[in-house]
Amino acid sequence: MTDTRARPRTEEVELAVSGMTCGSCAARVEKVLSRQPGVAHAGVNFATERATVVLDPEEVSVEDLTARVAKLGYGLVPMTPSTSEQAPGTEAGPQAMWLRRVVVAWPLGLVVLVLSMAFMHDPWARWGALALTVPVQFWAGYPFLHQAAVRARARQANMDTLIAIGTLAAFSFSTYQVVFGEAHSDHYFDTAALIIAFLLLGRYFEARAKGRASGAIRRLLELGAREARIVVDGEERSVPVEQVRVGDLVRVRPGEKIPVDGAVVEGASAVDESMLTGESVPVEKGPGDRVAGATVNTHGVLVLRATAVGAGTALSQIVRLVEEAQGTKAPVQRLADRIASVFVPVVLAIATLTFAGWWLLAGSATQGLVAAVAVLIIACPCALGLATPTAIMVGTGRGASMGVLIKGGEVLERSKRVDTVVFDKTGTLTTGRMALTDVVAAEATPEHELLARAAAVEDSSEHPVGRAVVDGARARGVTLPAVEDFASVAGHGVRAAVNGAVVHVGSRRLMNEAGLELAADLESVAEGLESDGKTAIFAGWDGRVRGLLAVADTAKEDAAAAVAELGAMGIEVAMITGDNRRTAARVASEMGIRRVLSEVLPADKVEEVRRLQSAGRVVAMVGDGVNDAPALVQADLGIAIGTGTDVAIESSDITLLSADLNGVATAIRLSRRTFATIVQNLGWAFVYNVALIPMAALGLLNPIIAGAAMAFSSVSVVTNSLRLYRFAPPASR
């Protein structure tokens, strides 16, 4: 009896998160979301301020999640196409807000510093310092105090809690000293004011840097055309690009951006596809060719039929893939998340123990207060929270600008270990455009009949070899007879009935399995053709092999250079193909490839990848993303060669929008560089906190210096990530 109960239905939602100020906030929101009934997975990215939640809508709604997170003092808003498009450009608001507070805090803070250093014991200076610190503490520092209060109401603590407690402690103690203390007692208004000034400056620089890091999506969105010229009943009219529908005819004049994805129906031109593929040389387009929206028509007039609009265009797919990648985490970030989630309570405990230790053991409550404030200020986990996402944001953004789509943090980590790259041959290392070169008929078989029957059978096949035979026959003026009962034998060839006879076209194995006799002289000719790097196809019927045809595929111009570049990186290169051993070896030798996996059926490519992995190799598979999908998934790193318009290749980890094979080395280099940046950021953040918290507790770190160091720790992490924008492949440097 079958179980007819409905399976749980899950869906993925993207949510904008507001109110986060440090890595511990992101960890806390993620923890709460993950614990809700019906939530299968939740991830929160501090840098992009987004949450990705996989949930069962029958158990939990977005409204439920919003209400639960609101109790913690954070906000959730579902991402819509409109908000997603606006999001990358919203950095100006936070930047302006932080800048206004910086402009107020710094002049007042410096005056307070002068009063505290030069006129500390003069009553007018002490009261003046108090008066000038009030606007810094309560207006300029309001964002910190407000967020700390929100967290307190939710019985939570974060970085703002540390800042608020530290600066309010210094301000309150100093105010007490001025109002009730002795005339010559110390005060720390300069500490409170300058800590806030430094933190505000750090937040401003951080907002600027994060804005630049998220600029990749903004720049992609800006590439699209705003209007389109549609042709209706022979008349042309201009409409907003949003009004174009699939099937509409669109006319594009020289110098204009192509507004939507489409197929050319009239005209010829060269199209600049550099925004998609990174290639600067325009590509010739004519009737039947596909074009992508946001590319530029250089000289001729094109009329195209829209095939994809809105979210279905190549540009929109690229934006979606980049957004998804920027929202992911590298596995190495998990340790940082665990630390950030418990960091603030631990720091509060350390600060309390610091104050108690100085008071009870050293007899100095004042020094204990100063040391505790330094601990609170220096210990912000912001750098931990920004270490991974900012590097991923910049790295994936830089990749997108070069036509390399990297699908997230885990891909970056795996790329570091790759030591073997396996290329599929046909269409990847070679042009994939085979041509018929030889027709050799057996005795008593007319060459014309051999070619006509073989091409007729292959005409129903989509294999590149078959298409070469058909195109070659038609180019020679051969008329193809009708066929019946066509069948494809995977990896071996095809068969069909032609004029009453079952004709087999394909490999030696197919001929043997069909019981067709192969003459020794044909075998000898086939071996000679194969030794020249050609692919021999046998054709036979009525018990005998009637002849053979040869097709040749040429290596891509950049194949040898790409193989050499990978070799220089210490990576072994292998080629996998269904061709016979001789042909495969000849092609491989032209490219400098020593390891050849030949006569491999499409279904067996996965096994070949597994065999390499079982031998201890970390394998990257490079293919076209369609026929090679299983092998791309099995490999430790799947790299798909795209076409510039077909970018939604789900089976790959990295998609190259250009057919340029040098992009493989570029993708691996960029992935490794990005992961190295993540490690550098995390290393700096860990060392910074581990080294400076003890110094602060021992009274060796002035709170003002602690504030400056904490503010610029986050800035340094983001700035280090921004260096990835300078990444360029060796040939471009």
XYZ file of C-alpha atoms in Angstrom:
733
model
C 0.000 0.000 0.000
C 1.457 3.336 -0.988
C 1.669 6.291 1.343
C -0.537 9.002 -0.117
C 0.305 11.584 2.500
C 1.694 14.778 1.032
C 5.378 15.334 1.541
C 6.452 18.503 3.334
C 6.780 21.341 0.803
C 9.647 23.734 1.369
C 10.498 27.026 -0.236
C 13.416 29.427 0.025
C 12.817 33.044 0.988
C 15.178 36.001 1.062
C 14.731 38.505 3.881
C 16.380 41.859 4.556
C 17.568 42.106 8.178
C 17.759 45.455 9.959
C 19.252 46.367 13.312
C 22.414 44.212 13.093
C 25.597 45.940 14.203
C 28.107 43.102 14.607
C 28.765 39.433 13.947
C 27.097 38.387 17.193
C 23.843 39.977 15.969
C 23.918 37.892 12.806
C 24.698 34.741 14.802
C 21.821 35.451 17.190
C 19.257 36.078 14.423
C 20.422 32.964 12.579
C 20.121 30.867 15.742
C 16.577 32.064 16.447
C 15.426 31.526 12.861
C 16.945 28.038 12.741
C 15.053 27.005 15.879
C 11.608 27.929 14.580
C 9.257 25.018 13.737
C 9.081 24.451 10.007
C 12.466 26.033 9.273
C 14.811 23.551 7.575
C 17.748 25.932 7.220
C 18.552 29.549 7.994
C 21.619 31.612 7.174
C 22.237 35.259 8.031
C 24.909 37.372 6.342
C 26.089 40.376 8.354
C 27.773 42.150 5.434
C 24.824 41.909 3.021
C 22.263 42.249 5.850
C 20.229 39.404 4.418
C 18.771 36.152 5.690
C 18.127 33.088 3.544
C 15.527 30.777 5.073
C 14.291 27.398 3.784
C 10.898 26.787 5.360
C 7.695 24.798 5.134
C 4.981 27.443 4.544
C 2.356 25.121 6.010
C 4.161 25.191 9.370
C 5.607 28.669 9.559
C 5.092 31.944 7.714
C 7.365 34.893 7.088
C 5.108 36.894 9.413
C 5.806 34.374 12.204
C 9.550 34.727 11.666
C 9.290 38.519 11.562
C 7.396 38.589 14.842
C 9.858 36.242 16.538
C 12.911 38.214 15.405
C 11.226 41.501 16.344
C 11.200 40.340 19.964
C 14.998 40.412 19.798
C 14.963 43.968 18.479
C 15.712 43.181 14.828
C 13.602 43.669 11.723
C 12.837 41.301 8.828
C 11.436 42.425 5.482
C 10.833 40.020 2.552
C 13.041 40.760 -0.442
C 11.065 41.597 -3.571
C 12.477 42.255 -7.056
C 12.044 45.986 -6.465
C 13.716 46.034 -3.060
C 16.451 43.779 -4.352
C 17.232 46.188 -7.145
C 17.215 49.136 -4.814
C 19.284 47.492 -2.128
C 22.715 47.935 -3.684
C 22.263 51.662 -3.943
C 21.156 52.304 -0.389
C 24.621 52.749 1.108
C 24.474 56.540 0.761
C 21.913 56.864 3.588
C 24.007 55.171 6.312
C 27.161 56.898 5.064
C 25.536 60.334 5.357
C 24.162 59.549 8.818
C 27.535 58.426 10.167
C 29.298 61.368 8.509
C 26.999 63.917 10.190
C 27.789 62.446 13.587
C 31.518 62.293 12.801
C 31.502 66.001 11.917
C 29.982 66.823 15.329
C 31.881 64.323 17.483
C 35.434 65.011 16.340
C 35.709 68.798 16.902
C 33.973 68.533 20.273
C 36.034 65.493 21.247
C 39.320 67.246 20.406
C 38.346 70.320 22.433
C 37.467 68.063 25.373
C 40.874 66.378 24.999
C 42.659 69.767 25.155
C 40.647 70.816 28.203
C 41.341 67.514 29.933
C 45.073 67.515 29.182
C 45.950 71.185 29.757
C 43.334 72.459 32.199
C 42.218 69.316 34.004
C 42.059 70.896 37.472
C 40.487 74.212 36.516
C 36.780 74.222 37.449
C 35.728 76.042 34.269
C 37.552 73.473 32.132
C 36.019 70.529 33.989
C 32.490 71.928 33.584
C 33.250 72.850 29.972
C 34.411 69.311 29.246
C 31.191 67.970 30.779
C 29.033 70.297 28.666
C 30.846 69.470 25.420
C 30.792 65.714 26.055
C 26.997 65.612 26.504
C 26.164 66.087 22.761
C 28.896 63.646 21.795
C 27.698 61.016 24.256
C 23.953 61.351 23.736
C 23.510 62.707 20.181
C 26.529 61.566 18.213
C 26.599 58.284 20.166
C 22.812 57.814 20.021
C 22.912 54.881 17.540
C 25.053 52.887 19.980
C 22.909 53.775 22.995
C 19.643 53.113 21.143
C 20.696 49.689 19.896
C 22.027 48.776 23.344
C 18.663 49.731 24.863
C 16.812 47.655 22.257
C 19.023 44.676 23.035
C 18.532 45.196 26.771
C 14.740 45.178 26.424
C 15.073 41.855 24.588
C 17.461 40.620 27.309
C 20.225 40.381 24.754
C 23.667 41.929 24.397
C 25.803 42.828 21.402
C 28.660 45.114 20.410
C 26.562 48.222 21.089
C 26.065 46.937 24.621
C 29.826 46.950 25.144
C 30.182 50.455 23.695
C 27.264 51.862 25.676
C 28.403 50.376 28.992
C 32.006 51.455 28.433
C 31.345 55.056 27.408
C 28.498 55.610 29.897
C 30.700 54.252 32.683
C 33.463 56.744 31.795
C 30.964 59.604 31.374
C 29.018 58.836 34.584
C 32.165 58.433 36.686
C 33.573 61.709 35.323
C 30.304 63.565 35.932
C 30.240 62.343 39.522
C 33.828 63.529 40.001
C 33.005 66.997 38.632
C 29.789 67.455 40.618
C 30.626 65.695 43.892
C 34.341 64.929 43.813
C 37.371 66.845 44.918
C 38.668 69.707 42.817
C 41.771 67.816 41.749
C 40.128 64.429 41.097
C 40.604 62.825 37.695
C 37.904 62.669 35.033
C 37.628 60.805 31.732
C 35.355 62.920 29.512
C 38.009 62.806 26.799
C 37.911 59.008 26.953
C 34.137 58.854 26.422
C 34.118 61.528 23.698
C 37.071 60.245 21.677
C 35.989 56.596 21.910
C 32.678 57.582 20.336
C 34.447 59.789 17.780
C 36.747 56.956 16.718
C 33.892 54.449 16.557
C 31.786 56.809 14.454
C 34.689 57.375 12.071
C 35.180 53.628 11.832
C 31.490 53.088 11.098
C 31.598 55.738 8.380
C 34.615 54.181 6.672
C 33.072 50.740 7.096
C 29.818 51.892 5.459
C 31.790 53.346 2.551
C 33.821 50.185 2.137
C 30.795 47.903 2.381
C 29.036 50.071 -0.172
C 31.917 49.615 -2.562
C 32.031 45.882 -1.844
C 28.337 45.492 -2.720
C 28.737 47.630 -5.829
C 29.081 44.611 -8.143
C 25.330 44.024 -8.209
C 24.620 47.729 -8.588
C 26.974 47.964 -11.570
C 25.372 44.883 -13.154
C 21.897 46.352 -12.759
C 23.025 49.631 -14.283
C 24.087 47.806 -17.453
C 20.520 47.155 -18.608
C 18.738 49.286 -21.190
C 15.865 51.490 -20.048
C 13.857 51.578 -23.289
C 13.276 49.337 -26.300
C 12.049 49.913 -29.855
C 9.406 47.309 -30.620
C 8.109 46.739 -34.142
C 4.316 46.292 -34.471
C 2.729 45.950 -37.934
C 5.868 47.398 -39.487
C 5.810 50.480 -37.271
C 8.440 51.185 -34.655
C 7.644 52.665 -31.250
C 9.683 53.227 -28.139
C 8.466 51.670 -24.869
C 9.963 51.081 -21.405
C 11.892 47.828 -21.414
C 9.507 46.436 -18.757
C 6.717 46.431 -21.356
C 8.522 44.141 -23.804
C 7.007 40.651 -23.942
C 8.416 37.341 -25.152
C 7.815 37.088 -28.900
C 7.922 40.839 -29.572
C 10.080 42.096 -32.420
C 12.704 44.591 -31.255
C 14.862 46.804 -33.462
C 18.311 47.783 -32.169
C 20.287 50.520 -33.877
C 24.092 50.899 -33.959
C 25.597 51.919 -30.619
C 22.491 50.982 -28.624
C 22.220 48.471 -25.818
C 20.217 45.373 -26.648
C 17.228 45.635 -24.265
C 16.261 41.959 -23.838
C 17.527 38.482 -24.670
C 16.519 37.423 -28.148
C 17.266 35.723 -31.446
C 18.274 37.757 -34.494
C 15.692 37.552 -37.296
C 17.043 40.283 -39.552
C 20.299 42.165 -40.039
C 23.942 41.544 -39.215
C 26.266 43.247 -36.789
C 28.986 42.714 -34.223
C 27.879 42.728 -30.592
C 30.082 43.781 -27.694
C 29.467 41.074 -25.054
C 32.209 42.200 -22.672
C 29.705 42.882 -19.869
C 28.793 39.188 -19.943
C 31.959 37.371 -20.877
C 34.748 39.825 -20.136
C 35.875 39.480 -23.766
C 36.586 42.841 -25.397
C 36.375 41.648 -29.028
C 32.825 42.041 -30.452
C 31.099 38.870 -31.697
C 29.551 38.723 -35.169
C 25.793 38.114 -35.129
C 23.349 37.279 -37.899
C 19.918 35.671 -38.381
C 19.428 32.758 -35.994
C 22.114 33.864 -33.512
C 21.198 34.558 -29.908
C 21.941 37.874 -28.232
C 21.753 38.908 -24.597
C 20.226 41.973 -23.031
C 22.605 44.766 -21.930
C 25.182 43.850 -24.586
C 25.959 46.589 -27.131
C 25.213 46.543 -30.850
C 28.287 48.086 -32.447
C 27.445 48.976 -36.056
C 24.609 47.249 -37.978
C 20.847 47.385 -37.413
C 19.440 44.227 -35.821
C 15.861 43.063 -35.559
C 15.431 40.376 -32.947
C 12.603 38.377 -31.460
C 12.510 38.569 -27.671
C 13.107 35.180 -26.043
C 13.523 36.260 -22.410
C 12.501 39.393 -20.547
C 12.634 40.621 -16.955
C 13.909 38.036 -14.502
C 14.473 35.522 -17.301
C 17.262 37.441 -19.051
C 20.905 36.461 -18.806
C 21.680 39.688 -16.923
C 18.997 38.966 -14.311
C 20.273 35.406 -13.922
C 23.803 36.705 -13.360
C 22.557 39.182 -10.743
C 20.656 36.386 -8.997
C 23.676 34.079 -8.988
C 25.965 36.818 -7.653
C 23.442 37.737 -4.948
C 23.130 34.094 -3.904
C 26.909 33.687 -3.825
C 27.364 36.840 -1.751
C 24.843 35.533 0.758
C 26.728 32.287 1.404
C 29.334 31.442 4.010
C 32.580 29.556 3.744
C 32.782 26.556 6.102
C 35.715 28.263 7.839
C 33.268 30.977 8.959
C 31.421 28.521 11.214
C 34.089 28.797 13.890
C 33.858 32.582 13.782
C 30.061 32.393 14.085
C 30.274 30.144 17.139
C 32.754 32.507 18.778
C 30.712 35.623 17.939
C 27.543 34.093 19.418
C 29.125 33.817 22.887
C 31.660 36.614 22.617
C 29.705 39.507 24.147
C 28.691 37.696 27.366
C 32.260 36.479 27.787
C 33.617 40.016 27.327
C 31.154 41.403 29.865
C 32.374 38.772 32.320
C 36.033 39.610 31.600
C 35.347 43.339 32.079
C 33.614 42.672 35.407
C 36.492 40.500 36.603
C 38.968 43.164 35.444
C 37.248 45.862 37.476
C 36.948 43.584 40.517
C 40.569 42.453 40.241
C 41.991 45.983 40.121
C 39.728 47.132 42.960
C 40.226 44.168 45.292
C 43.813 43.191 44.473
C 45.399 46.527 43.524
C 43.130 48.751 45.592
C 42.391 51.047 42.675
C 38.757 51.229 41.623
C 39.565 54.085 39.237
C 42.231 52.117 37.400
C 39.872 49.131 37.414
C 37.209 51.240 35.721
C 39.641 52.452 33.055
C 40.870 48.911 32.367
C 37.305 47.523 32.257
C 36.273 50.236 29.786
C 39.267 49.352 27.589
C 38.236 45.659 27.654
C 34.660 46.510 26.680
C 35.733 48.743 23.806
C 38.551 46.647 22.343
C 36.594 43.388 22.260
C 34.049 44.135 19.515
C 33.514 41.071 17.292
C 32.740 43.166 14.191
C 35.891 42.104 12.382
C 34.944 38.450 12.885
C 31.515 39.062 11.413
C 32.867 40.929 8.382
C 35.874 38.702 7.638
C 34.151 36.164 5.385
C 31.176 37.981 3.809
C 33.101 41.038 2.647
C 35.747 38.900 0.947
C 33.044 36.794 -0.724
C 31.181 39.935 -1.813
C 34.234 41.460 -3.440
C 35.610 38.207 -4.858
C 32.356 37.113 -6.478
C 31.724 40.636 -7.708
C 35.152 40.834 -9.291
C 34.579 37.422 -10.855
C 31.252 38.507 -12.342
C 32.957 41.496 -13.965
C 35.367 39.075 -15.673
C 32.694 36.567 -16.738
C 33.411 34.136 -13.869
C 30.415 33.231 -11.693
C 31.469 31.650 -8.375
C 28.613 30.092 -6.451
C 29.613 30.838 -2.884
C 31.930 30.372 0.046
C 32.145 26.593 0.034
C 33.348 26.689 -3.581
C 36.146 29.048 -2.579
C 37.313 26.698 0.134
C 37.273 23.636 -2.134
C 39.203 25.384 -4.901
C 42.182 25.731 -2.570
C 42.707 21.954 -2.588
C 42.270 21.216 -6.310
C 45.313 19.432 -7.768
C 43.800 17.869 -10.909
C 41.710 19.457 -13.658
C 39.850 17.132 -16.035
C 38.698 18.656 -19.329
C 35.988 17.186 -21.479
C 37.385 17.198 -25.017
C 34.628 17.909 -27.505
C 33.316 21.448 -27.283
C 35.559 22.288 -24.351
C 39.167 21.784 -25.414
C 38.145 21.678 -29.068
C 35.873 23.918 -31.093
C 33.202 21.228 -31.215
C 32.584 22.109 -34.848
C 33.604 18.959 -36.663
C 33.832 18.754 -40.431
C 33.629 15.767 -42.771
C 37.106 15.198 -44.177
C 37.154 11.714 -45.754
C 34.685 9.276 -47.324
C 36.117 5.787 -47.959
C 33.756 3.230 -49.540
C 34.349 -0.516 -49.489
C 34.576 -2.495 -52.699
C 31.304 -2.681 -54.638
C 29.735 0.155 -52.630
C 29.322 3.486 -54.407
C 30.729 6.376 -52.404
C 27.574 8.393 -53.119
C 25.338 5.660 -51.657
C 27.556 5.245 -48.569
C 27.437 8.958 -47.794
C 23.711 9.282 -48.538
C 22.680 6.399 -46.259
C 25.055 7.332 -43.431
C 24.018 10.997 -43.509
C 20.315 10.079 -43.646
C 20.648 8.071 -40.435
C 22.761 10.739 -38.735
C 20.267 13.437 -39.730
C 18.094 12.409 -36.780
C 21.027 12.658 -34.362
C 22.109 15.784 -32.462
C 25.666 14.563 -31.870
C 28.370 16.894 -33.282
C 29.931 14.039 -35.232
C 26.598 13.195 -36.814
C 25.943 16.813 -37.706
C 29.344 17.024 -39.410
C 28.460 14.018 -41.589
C 25.090 15.525 -42.534
C 26.534 18.963 -43.286
C 29.328 17.392 -45.324
C 26.864 15.360 -47.367
C 24.656 18.322 -48.137
C 27.695 20.436 -49.032
C 28.541 17.756 -51.605
C 25.031 17.930 -53.087
C 23.898 14.536 -51.760
C 20.132 14.003 -51.397
C 19.226 12.201 -48.181
C 16.698 9.350 -48.412
C 13.907 8.881 -45.853
C 14.573 6.775 -42.742
C 12.412 4.755 -40.350
C 12.816 3.323 -36.850
C 15.700 5.576 -35.846
C 17.481 4.615 -32.621
C 20.525 5.962 -30.802
C 23.006 3.655 -29.087
C 24.563 5.790 -26.344
C 28.276 6.250 -26.832
C 28.437 3.959 -29.874
C 26.376 5.395 -32.720
C 22.959 5.296 -34.397
C 20.856 3.004 -36.563
C 17.770 3.312 -38.764
C 16.021 1.616 -41.680
C 16.920 3.110 -45.085
C 15.332 1.730 -48.241
C 14.446 -1.487 -46.432
C 17.892 -2.106 -44.948
C 18.939 -1.463 -41.330
C 21.927 0.889 -41.527
C 24.308 1.150 -38.555
C 26.607 4.189 -38.275
C 29.133 4.508 -35.477
C 32.055 2.832 -33.722
C 33.787 -0.509 -34.269
C 31.965 -1.840 -31.216
C 28.606 -0.985 -32.788
C 29.635 -2.818 -35.955
C 30.661 -5.891 -33.921
C 27.466 -5.873 -31.852
C 25.396 -5.608 -35.055
C 27.264 -8.591 -36.567
C 28.672 -6.580 -39.467
C 31.882 -7.890 -41.019
C 34.744 -5.364 -41.089
C 37.278 -5.865 -43.876
C 40.973 -5.666 -42.969
C 41.692 -2.971 -45.548
C 39.015 -0.678 -44.051
C 40.442 -1.293 -40.589
C 43.885 -0.297 -41.847
C 42.518 2.912 -43.428
C 40.674 3.758 -40.200
C 43.858 3.351 -38.163
C 45.697 5.671 -40.506
C 43.009 8.341 -40.251
C 42.899 8.030 -36.467
C 46.667 8.386 -36.247
C 46.183 11.735 -37.979
C 43.880 12.829 -35.186
C 40.632 12.247 -37.078
C 37.585 10.353 -35.855
C 36.568 7.398 -37.993
C 32.889 6.450 -38.256
C 31.908 3.142 -39.784
C 28.705 2.539 -41.737
C 27.283 -0.836 -42.668
C 24.200 -2.804 -43.667
C 23.275 -6.239 -44.959
C 25.974 -8.043 -42.958
C 28.992 -5.963 -43.975
C 30.684 -2.683 -43.143
C 30.239 -0.717 -46.367
C 32.759 2.027 -45.683
C 33.898 4.681 -43.289
C 33.779 8.410 -42.917
C 36.232 10.629 -41.059
C 35.557 13.885 -39.277
C 38.002 16.178 -37.537
C 37.656 18.616 -34.703
C 40.302 21.251 -34.105
C 41.711 22.367 -30.783
C 40.764 25.809 -29.556
C 43.488 28.366 -30.086
C 43.895 29.007 -26.372
C 43.791 25.356 -25.258
C 47.561 24.795 -25.104
C 48.138 28.075 -23.253
C 45.384 27.247 -20.750
C 46.901 23.818 -20.059
C 50.345 25.377 -19.609
C 48.946 27.975 -17.198
C 47.362 25.274 -15.032
C 50.620 23.328 -15.092
C 52.474 26.410 -13.872
C 50.048 26.468 -10.929
C 51.095 22.927 -10.009
C 47.863 21.366 -11.263
C 47.848 18.162 -13.300
C 45.640 18.329 -16.403
C 43.749 15.334 -17.818
C 41.464 14.992 -20.845
C 38.389 12.773 -20.932
C 36.741 11.739 -24.197
C 34.745 9.038 -25.895
C 37.228 9.013 -28.795
C 39.512 6.077 -29.440
C 42.929 5.990 -27.834
C 44.889 7.085 -30.916
C 42.726 10.117 -31.689
C 42.623 11.165 -28.065
C 46.387 10.838 -27.685
C 47.008 12.913 -30.825
C 44.716 15.736 -29.676
C 46.155 15.661 -26.148
C 49.728 15.848 -27.399
C 48.919 19.014 -29.357
C 47.816 20.638 -26.114
C 50.546 19.333 -23.844
C 48.243 17.001 -21.892
C 49.935 13.843 -20.639
C 47.025 12.106 -18.902
C 44.294 10.916 -21.291
C 41.081 9.080 -20.390
C 39.825 7.793 -23.744
C 36.895 5.672 -24.999
C 34.816 6.802 -22.018
C 31.042 6.665 -22.423
C 29.071 9.693 -21.185
C 27.618 7.643 -18.337
C 31.093 6.515 -17.310
C 32.600 9.985 -16.905
C 31.397 10.001 -13.306
C 33.254 6.743 -12.643
C 36.456 8.183 -14.092
C 36.184 11.186 -11.790
C 35.534 8.865 -8.832
C 38.567 6.793 -9.782
C 40.785 9.865 -9.647
C 39.282 10.865 -6.313
C 39.827 7.393 -4.859
C 43.494 7.766 -5.801
C 43.658 10.803 -3.536
C 43.259 13.471 -6.208
C 41.118 16.584 -5.633
C 39.412 16.954 -8.986
C 37.971 19.906 -10.885
C 35.863 18.869 -13.888
C 35.488 21.265 -16.835
C 32.626 20.673 -19.259
C 29.699 22.270 -21.031
C 27.346 21.964 -18.085
C 24.767 19.832 -19.933
C 26.157 16.508 -21.151
C 28.757 16.606 -18.394
C 26.368 17.482 -15.558
C 26.788 14.222 -13.567
C 30.588 14.481 -13.702
C 30.464 18.162 -12.757
C 28.438 17.265 -9.676
C 30.706 14.354 -8.730
C 33.894 16.411 -9.028
C 35.203 18.330 -6.036
C 34.861 21.450 -8.184
C 32.584 21.630 -11.230
C 33.452 24.297 -13.808
C 30.948 24.825 -16.628
C 31.800 26.594 -19.863
C 28.788 28.794 -20.599
C 27.751 30.587 -23.757
C 27.248 34.100 -22.419
C 23.462 33.727 -22.628
C 22.838 30.354 -20.992
C 24.119 31.065 -17.486
C 21.721 29.064 -15.308
C 23.923 25.980 -15.118
C 22.858 24.484 -11.804
C 25.229 21.507 -11.818
C 28.412 23.566 -11.697
C 30.206 25.360 -8.873
C 31.807 27.896 -11.201
C 30.377 29.065 -14.520
C 32.544 30.704 -17.188
C 30.432 32.934 -19.424
C 33.157 33.012 -22.044
C 34.453 30.060 -24.023
C 38.003 31.289 -23.274
C 39.771 28.355 -21.596
C 42.154 30.679 -19.770
C 39.121 31.420 -17.633
C 39.619 28.071 -15.874
C 42.941 29.154 -14.395
C 41.514 32.618 -13.723
C 38.561 31.117 -11.827
C 40.781 28.894 -9.694
C 43.265 31.709 -9.022
C 40.478 34.117 -8.042
C 38.824 31.510 -5.815
C 42.118 30.782 -4.092
C 42.918 34.475 -3.695
C 39.478 35.133 -2.218
C 39.778 32.244 0.224
C 43.258 33.410 1.218
C 41.758 36.836 1.930
C 39.118 35.213 4.148
C 41.832 33.404 6.099
C 43.832 36.637 6.437
C 40.762 38.486 7.705
C 39.846 35.804 10.229
C 43.459 35.491 11.350
C 43.704 39.227 11.929
C 40.389 39.309 13.810
C 41.322 36.401 16.076
C 44.845 37.641 16.794
C 43.580 41.172 17.392
C 41.124 40.081 20.081
C 43.328 37.430 21.661
C 46.283 39.815 21.969
C 44.569 43.054 22.971
C 41.933 41.906 25.468
C 44.607 40.722 27.958
C 46.537 43.978 27.421
C 43.399 45.974 28.169
C 42.649 43.907 31.276
C 46.190 44.496 32.573
C 45.817 48.260 32.166
C 48.333 48.425 29.303
C 45.851 49.830 26.784
C 44.362 53.311 27.031
C 40.584 53.233 26.333
C 40.957 55.925 23.669
C 43.542 53.832 21.821
C 41.255 50.826 22.291
C 38.420 52.731 20.627
C 40.611 53.675 17.687
C 41.954 50.134 17.325
C 38.495 48.583 17.487
C 37.049 51.010 14.941
C 39.811 50.421 12.432
C 39.942 46.650 12.910
C 36.682 46.364 10.995
C 37.840 48.892 8.423
C 41.076 46.974 7.896
C 39.173 43.726 7.271
C 36.930 45.346 4.674
C 39.846 47.215 3.088
C 41.837 43.998 2.811
C 38.862 42.427 1.030
C 38.649 45.368 -1.361
C 42.154 44.549 -2.605
C 40.489 41.718 -4.557
C 39.198 44.345 -6.984
C 42.801 44.597 -8.219
C 42.859 40.909 -9.136
C 43.623 40.295 -12.796
C 44.646 37.175 -14.725
C 48.378 36.993 -15.574
C 47.879 38.010 -19.211
C 46.061 41.174 -18.119
C 48.604 42.378 -15.587
